[in-house]
Short mmCIF file of C-alpha atoms in Angstrom, two decimals:
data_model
loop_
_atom_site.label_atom_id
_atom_site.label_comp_id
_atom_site.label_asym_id
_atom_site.label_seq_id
_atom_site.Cartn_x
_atom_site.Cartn_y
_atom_site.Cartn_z
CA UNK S 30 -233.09 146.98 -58.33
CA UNK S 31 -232.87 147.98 -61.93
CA UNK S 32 -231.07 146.27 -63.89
CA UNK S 33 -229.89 146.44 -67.81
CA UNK S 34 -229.54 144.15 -70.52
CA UNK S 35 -227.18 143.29 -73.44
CA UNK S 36 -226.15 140.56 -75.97
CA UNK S 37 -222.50 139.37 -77.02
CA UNK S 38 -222.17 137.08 -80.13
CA UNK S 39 -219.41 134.37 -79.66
CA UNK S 40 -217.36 134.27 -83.10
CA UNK S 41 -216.24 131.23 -83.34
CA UNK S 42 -217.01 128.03 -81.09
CA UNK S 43 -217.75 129.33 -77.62
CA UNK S 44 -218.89 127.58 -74.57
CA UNK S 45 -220.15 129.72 -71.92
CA UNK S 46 -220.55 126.61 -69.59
CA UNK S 47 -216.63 125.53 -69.94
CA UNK S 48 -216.04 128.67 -68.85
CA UNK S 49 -218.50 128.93 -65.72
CA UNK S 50 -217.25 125.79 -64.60
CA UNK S 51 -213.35 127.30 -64.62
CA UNK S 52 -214.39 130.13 -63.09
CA UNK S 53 -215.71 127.61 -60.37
CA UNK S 54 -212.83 126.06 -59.43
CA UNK S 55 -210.18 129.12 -59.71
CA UNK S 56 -210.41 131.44 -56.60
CA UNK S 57 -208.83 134.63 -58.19
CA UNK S 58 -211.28 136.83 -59.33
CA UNK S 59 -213.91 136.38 -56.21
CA UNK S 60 -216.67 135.76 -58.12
CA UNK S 61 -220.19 135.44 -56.20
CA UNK S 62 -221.37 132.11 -55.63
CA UNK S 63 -222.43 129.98 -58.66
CA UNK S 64 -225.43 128.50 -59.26
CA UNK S 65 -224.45 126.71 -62.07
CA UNK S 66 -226.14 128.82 -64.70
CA UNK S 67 -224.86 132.62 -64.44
CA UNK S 68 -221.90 133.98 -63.54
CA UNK S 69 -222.12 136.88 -61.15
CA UNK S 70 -219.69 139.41 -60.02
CA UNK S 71 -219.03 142.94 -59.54
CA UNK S 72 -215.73 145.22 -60.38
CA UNK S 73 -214.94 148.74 -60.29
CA UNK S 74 -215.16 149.09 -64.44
CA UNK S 75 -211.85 149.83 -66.12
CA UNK S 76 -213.67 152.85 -68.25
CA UNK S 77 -214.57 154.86 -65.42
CA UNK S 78 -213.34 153.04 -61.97
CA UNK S 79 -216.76 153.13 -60.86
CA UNK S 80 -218.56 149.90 -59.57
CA UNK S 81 -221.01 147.41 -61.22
CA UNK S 82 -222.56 144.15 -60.62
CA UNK S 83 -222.66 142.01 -63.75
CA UNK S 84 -224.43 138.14 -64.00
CA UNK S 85 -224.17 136.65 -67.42
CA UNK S 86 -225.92 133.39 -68.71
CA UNK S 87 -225.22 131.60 -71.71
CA UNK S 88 -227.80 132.51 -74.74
CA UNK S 89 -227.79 131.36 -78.30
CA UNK S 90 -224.61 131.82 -79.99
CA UNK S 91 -223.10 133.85 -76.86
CA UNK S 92 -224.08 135.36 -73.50
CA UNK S 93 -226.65 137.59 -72.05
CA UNK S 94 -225.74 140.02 -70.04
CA UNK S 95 -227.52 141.82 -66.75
CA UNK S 96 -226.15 145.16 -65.08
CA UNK S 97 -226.52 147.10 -62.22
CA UNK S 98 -225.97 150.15 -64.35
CA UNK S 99 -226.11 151.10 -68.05
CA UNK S 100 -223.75 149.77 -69.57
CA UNK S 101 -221.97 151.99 -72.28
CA UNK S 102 -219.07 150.53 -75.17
CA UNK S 103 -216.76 150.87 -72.29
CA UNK S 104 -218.05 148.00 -70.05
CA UNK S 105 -219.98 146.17 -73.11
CA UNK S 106 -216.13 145.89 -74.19
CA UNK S 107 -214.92 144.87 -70.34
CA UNK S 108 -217.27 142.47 -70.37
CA UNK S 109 -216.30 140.39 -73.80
CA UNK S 110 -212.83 140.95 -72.94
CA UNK S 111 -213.27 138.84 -69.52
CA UNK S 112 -214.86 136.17 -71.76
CA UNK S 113 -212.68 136.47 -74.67
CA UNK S 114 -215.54 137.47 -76.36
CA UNK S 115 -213.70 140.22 -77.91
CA UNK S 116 -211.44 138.05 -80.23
CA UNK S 117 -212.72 136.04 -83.49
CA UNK S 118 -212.11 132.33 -82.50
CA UNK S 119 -212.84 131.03 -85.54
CA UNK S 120 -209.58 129.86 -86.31
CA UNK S 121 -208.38 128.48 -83.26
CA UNK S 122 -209.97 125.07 -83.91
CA UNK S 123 -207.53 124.74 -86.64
CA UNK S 124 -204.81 124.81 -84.53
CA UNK S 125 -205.78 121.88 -82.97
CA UNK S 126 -206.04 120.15 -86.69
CA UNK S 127 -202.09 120.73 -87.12
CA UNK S 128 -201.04 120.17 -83.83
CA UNK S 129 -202.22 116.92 -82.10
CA UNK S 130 -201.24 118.08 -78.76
CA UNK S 131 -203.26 121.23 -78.50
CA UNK S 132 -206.21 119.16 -80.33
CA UNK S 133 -206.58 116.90 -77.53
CA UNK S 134 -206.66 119.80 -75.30
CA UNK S 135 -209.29 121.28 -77.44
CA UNK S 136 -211.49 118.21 -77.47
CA UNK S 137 -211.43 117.85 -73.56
CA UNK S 138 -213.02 121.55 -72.99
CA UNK S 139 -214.41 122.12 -76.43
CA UNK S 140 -215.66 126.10 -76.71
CA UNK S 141 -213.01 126.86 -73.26
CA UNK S 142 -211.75 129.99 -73.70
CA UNK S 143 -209.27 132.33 -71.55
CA UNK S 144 -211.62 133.90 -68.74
CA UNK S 145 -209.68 136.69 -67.47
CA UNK S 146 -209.56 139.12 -64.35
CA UNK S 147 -212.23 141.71 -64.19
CA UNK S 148 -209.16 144.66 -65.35
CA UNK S 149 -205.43 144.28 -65.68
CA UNK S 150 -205.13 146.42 -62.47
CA UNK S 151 -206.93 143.64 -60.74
CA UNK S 152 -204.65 140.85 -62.46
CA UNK S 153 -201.73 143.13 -61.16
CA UNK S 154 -202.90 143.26 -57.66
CA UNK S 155 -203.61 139.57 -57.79
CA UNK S 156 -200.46 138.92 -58.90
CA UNK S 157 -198.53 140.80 -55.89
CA UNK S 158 -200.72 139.06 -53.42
CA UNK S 159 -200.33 135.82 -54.40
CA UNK S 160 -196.58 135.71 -54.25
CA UNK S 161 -194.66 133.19 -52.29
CA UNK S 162 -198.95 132.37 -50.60
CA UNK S 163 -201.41 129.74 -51.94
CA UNK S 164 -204.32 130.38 -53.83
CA UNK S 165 -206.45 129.95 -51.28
CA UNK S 166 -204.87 132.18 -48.66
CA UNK S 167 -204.59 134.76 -51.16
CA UNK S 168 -207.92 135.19 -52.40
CA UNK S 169 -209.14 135.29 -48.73
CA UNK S 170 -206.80 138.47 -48.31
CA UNK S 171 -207.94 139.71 -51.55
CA UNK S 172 -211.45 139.61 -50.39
CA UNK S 173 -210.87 141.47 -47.36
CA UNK S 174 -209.27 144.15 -49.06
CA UNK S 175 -212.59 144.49 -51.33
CA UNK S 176 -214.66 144.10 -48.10
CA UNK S 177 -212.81 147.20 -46.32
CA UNK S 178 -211.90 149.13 -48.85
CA UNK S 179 -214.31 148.35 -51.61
CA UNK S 180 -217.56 149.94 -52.74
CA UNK S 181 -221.12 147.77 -52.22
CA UNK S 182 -223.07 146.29 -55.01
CA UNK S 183 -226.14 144.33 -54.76
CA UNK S 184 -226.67 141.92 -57.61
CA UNK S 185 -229.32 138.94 -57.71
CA UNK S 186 -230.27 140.24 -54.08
CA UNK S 187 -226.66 139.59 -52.86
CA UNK S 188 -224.50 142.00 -51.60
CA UNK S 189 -221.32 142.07 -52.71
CA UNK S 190 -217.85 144.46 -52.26
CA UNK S 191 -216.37 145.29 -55.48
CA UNK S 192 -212.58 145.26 -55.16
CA UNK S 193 -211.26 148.80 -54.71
CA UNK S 194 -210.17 151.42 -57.33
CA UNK S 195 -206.58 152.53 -58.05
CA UNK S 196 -207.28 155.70 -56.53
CA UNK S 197 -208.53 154.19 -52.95
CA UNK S 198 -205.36 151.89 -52.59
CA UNK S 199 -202.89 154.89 -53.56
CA UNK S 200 -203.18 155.80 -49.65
CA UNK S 201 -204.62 152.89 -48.09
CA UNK S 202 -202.73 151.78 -45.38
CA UNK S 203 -203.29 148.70 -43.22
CA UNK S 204 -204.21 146.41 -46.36
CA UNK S 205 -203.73 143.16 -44.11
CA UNK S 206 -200.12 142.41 -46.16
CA UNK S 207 -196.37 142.63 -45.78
CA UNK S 208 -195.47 146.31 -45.76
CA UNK S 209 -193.07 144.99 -49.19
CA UNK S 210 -196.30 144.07 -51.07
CA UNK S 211 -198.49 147.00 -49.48
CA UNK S 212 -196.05 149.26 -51.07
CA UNK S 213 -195.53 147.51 -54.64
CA UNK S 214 -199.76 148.05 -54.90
CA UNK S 215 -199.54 151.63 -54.14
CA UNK S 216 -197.34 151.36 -56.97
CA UNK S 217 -199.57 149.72 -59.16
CA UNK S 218 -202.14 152.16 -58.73
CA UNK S 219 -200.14 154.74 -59.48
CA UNK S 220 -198.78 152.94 -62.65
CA UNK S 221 -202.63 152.12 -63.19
CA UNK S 222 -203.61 155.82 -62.68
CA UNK S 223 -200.93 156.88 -65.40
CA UNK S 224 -202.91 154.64 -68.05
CA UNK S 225 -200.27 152.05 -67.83
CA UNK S 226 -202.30 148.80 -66.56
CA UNK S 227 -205.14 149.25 -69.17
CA UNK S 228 -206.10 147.01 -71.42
CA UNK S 229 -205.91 149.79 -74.51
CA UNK S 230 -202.31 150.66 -73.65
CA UNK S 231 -201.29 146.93 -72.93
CA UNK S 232 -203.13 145.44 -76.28
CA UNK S 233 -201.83 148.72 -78.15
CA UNK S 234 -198.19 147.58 -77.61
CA UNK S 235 -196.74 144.09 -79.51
CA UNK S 236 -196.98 141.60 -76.93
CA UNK S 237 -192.81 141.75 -76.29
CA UNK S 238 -193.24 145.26 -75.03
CA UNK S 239 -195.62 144.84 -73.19
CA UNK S 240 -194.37 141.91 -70.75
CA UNK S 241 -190.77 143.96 -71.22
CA UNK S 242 -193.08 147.65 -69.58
CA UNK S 243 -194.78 144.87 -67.20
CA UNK S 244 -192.15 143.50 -65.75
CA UNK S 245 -190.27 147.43 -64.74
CA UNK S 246 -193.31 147.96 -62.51
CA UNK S 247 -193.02 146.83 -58.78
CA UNK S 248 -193.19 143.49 -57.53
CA UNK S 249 -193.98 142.21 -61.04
CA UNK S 250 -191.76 139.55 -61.96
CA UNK S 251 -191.87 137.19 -65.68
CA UNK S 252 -194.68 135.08 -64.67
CA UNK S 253 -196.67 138.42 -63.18
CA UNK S 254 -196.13 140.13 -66.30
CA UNK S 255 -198.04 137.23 -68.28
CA UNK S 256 -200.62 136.97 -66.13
CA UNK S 257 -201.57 140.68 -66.17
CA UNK S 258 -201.55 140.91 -70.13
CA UNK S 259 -202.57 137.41 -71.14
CA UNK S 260 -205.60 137.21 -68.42
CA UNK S 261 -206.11 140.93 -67.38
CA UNK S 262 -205.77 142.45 -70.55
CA UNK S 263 -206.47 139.37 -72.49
CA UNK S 264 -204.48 139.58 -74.75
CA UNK S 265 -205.06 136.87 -77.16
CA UNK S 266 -201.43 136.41 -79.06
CA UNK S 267 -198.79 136.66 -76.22
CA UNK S 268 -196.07 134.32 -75.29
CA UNK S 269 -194.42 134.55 -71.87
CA UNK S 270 -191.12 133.58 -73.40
CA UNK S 271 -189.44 132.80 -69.69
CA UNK S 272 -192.34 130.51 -67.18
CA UNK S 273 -191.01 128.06 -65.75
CA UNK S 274 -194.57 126.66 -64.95
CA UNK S 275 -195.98 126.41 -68.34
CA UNK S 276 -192.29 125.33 -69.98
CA UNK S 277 -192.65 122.65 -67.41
CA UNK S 278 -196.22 121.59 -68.81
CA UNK S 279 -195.21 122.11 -72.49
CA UNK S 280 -192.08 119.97 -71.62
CA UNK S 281 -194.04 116.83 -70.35
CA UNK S 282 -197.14 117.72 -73.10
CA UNK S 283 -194.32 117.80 -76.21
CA UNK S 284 -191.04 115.29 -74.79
CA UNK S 285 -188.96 117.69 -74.59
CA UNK S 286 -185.68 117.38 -72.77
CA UNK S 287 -184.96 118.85 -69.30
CA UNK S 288 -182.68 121.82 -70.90
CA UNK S 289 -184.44 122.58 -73.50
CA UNK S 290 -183.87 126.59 -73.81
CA UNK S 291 -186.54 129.39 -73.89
CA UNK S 292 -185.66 129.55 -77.65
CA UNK S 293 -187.02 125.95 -78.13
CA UNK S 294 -191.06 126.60 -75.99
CA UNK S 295 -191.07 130.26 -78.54
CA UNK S 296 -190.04 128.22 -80.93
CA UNK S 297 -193.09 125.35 -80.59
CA UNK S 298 -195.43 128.53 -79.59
CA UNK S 299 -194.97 130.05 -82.94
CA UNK S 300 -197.40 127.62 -84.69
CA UNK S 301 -200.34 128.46 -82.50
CA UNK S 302 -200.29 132.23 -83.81
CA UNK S 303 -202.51 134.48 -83.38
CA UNK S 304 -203.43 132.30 -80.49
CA UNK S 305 -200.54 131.93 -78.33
CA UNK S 306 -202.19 133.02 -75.19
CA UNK S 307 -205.63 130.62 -75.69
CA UNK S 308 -203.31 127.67 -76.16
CA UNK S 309 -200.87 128.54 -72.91
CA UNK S 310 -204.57 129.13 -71.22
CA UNK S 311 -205.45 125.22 -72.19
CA UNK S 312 -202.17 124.07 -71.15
CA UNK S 313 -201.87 125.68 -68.03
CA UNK S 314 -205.62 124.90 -67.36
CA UNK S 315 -205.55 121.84 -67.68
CA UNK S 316 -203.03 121.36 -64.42
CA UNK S 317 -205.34 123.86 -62.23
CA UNK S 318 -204.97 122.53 -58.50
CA UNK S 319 -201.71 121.41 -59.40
CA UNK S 320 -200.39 124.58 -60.38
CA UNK S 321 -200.78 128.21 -58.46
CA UNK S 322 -201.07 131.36 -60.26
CA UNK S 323 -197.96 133.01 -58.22
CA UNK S 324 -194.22 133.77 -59.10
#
């Protein structure tokens, strides 16, 4: 198999193992098995919907990165977006200087940065799947979808299903779900094939808009709508003004009283900017296993 090769540079303090060790534990993007030094998966790539195997290891001041096909700005992009590679984290450390709180977080996974779904159409279908299901059952069902629907990719000698396209699931019937949720994908891919679940159009908007477009598109609900533009689209600034989940973490994390409002958690968010979604990300992961990623 031939395979091809790229850098990306880590601006900021980065650590590529904090972030294979996440991946590890959260079963949402299907990743192939670990080894403990690369991270390997395959995705049908946002920039053309075609699929490609991709196994990144850590290198000097950032990753290296393996293909199963050329990768062009498009994916090079894709890929530093799934590692929040595409943001300058220099200043995030300061944050944690002000705000004691966050600084502890920092110090517990130093270099942890958001690692987010291989496309915002994937955080989307993720998102329907795992509603009112645990983790666990969902990613099984999410697997099977890539395994009947999805194109092959061998990586590392493994075979692997990338999960499917928009265009596949438009019609796909029999999806192994409630015919409610089977229905709210085909509408995601037919939001996604209108440009609406990329991560241009979703970063191009202020964050406000965004979860506000999110949230009209089926079977997305408040906490849906953050997790498609905070860890699909990775967008690095975004504050899901109304989770109950992370106001409950924030609460216990900061003292503040059962009815506090949404005003007071936007309020306290303010002072991470332009980091608001990295510092939800270390909130929220720290209470992985006790949390689920579901509405």
């Amino acid at each position: 198999m031939t395979t091809h090769g790229f850098t990306l540079t880590a601006e900021g303090p980065f650590d590529f193992g904090a972030s294979l060790r996440f991946v590890e534990d959260w079963p949402a993007t299907s990743a192939l098995p670990s080894d403990g030094r690369a991270l390997r998966f395959a995705y049908c790539a946002e920039s053309d919907w075609l699929p490609i195997g991709v196994s990144v290891t850590a290198a000097p001041g950032g990753v290296a990165v393996a293909t199963t096909r050329a990768a062009g700005p498009g994916i090079r992009g894709e890929v530093a977006r799934i590692l929040s590679l595409d943001v300058d984290g220099a200043g995030f450390a300061r944050l944690g200087e002000a705000d004691p709180v966050l600084g502890d977080l920092q110090r517990a996974r130093p270099g942890l940065r958001p690692v987010c779904f291989w496309s915002p159409w994937e955080a989307a279908c993720w998102a329907v799947i795992v509603q009112r299901s645990s983790m666990l059952i969902a990613a099984r069902l999410k697997q099977r979808i890539a395994e009947r629907y999805g194109a092959k990719v061998t990586l590392d000698g493994q075979v692997y299903p990338a999960f499917p396209p928009p265009v596949t699931l438009l019609e796909a019937g029999g999806l192994g779900l409630p015919a409610q949720k089977e229905e709210w994908v085909r509408g995601l891919a037919r939001a996604a094939l209108d440009g609406l679940l990329t991560t241009e159009h979703l970063r191009a908007l202020a964050p406000e808009e965004a979860l506000s477009e999110l949230r009209a598109l089926p079977g997305v609900g408040p906490f849906s709508a953050g997790l498609i533009l905070i860890r699909g689209a990775g967008a690095p600034d975004a504050f899901p003004g109304d989770e109950p989940r992370l106001f409950a973490i924030l609460r216990e994390a900061y003292g503040l009283p059962e009815d506090a409002p949404p005003a007071a958690y936007r309020k306290l968010a303010e002072a991470w900017r332009p980091y608001r979604s990295w510092a939800s990300f270390l909130f929220r992961a720290s209470t992985y296993g006790v949390m689920d990623d579901r509405d």
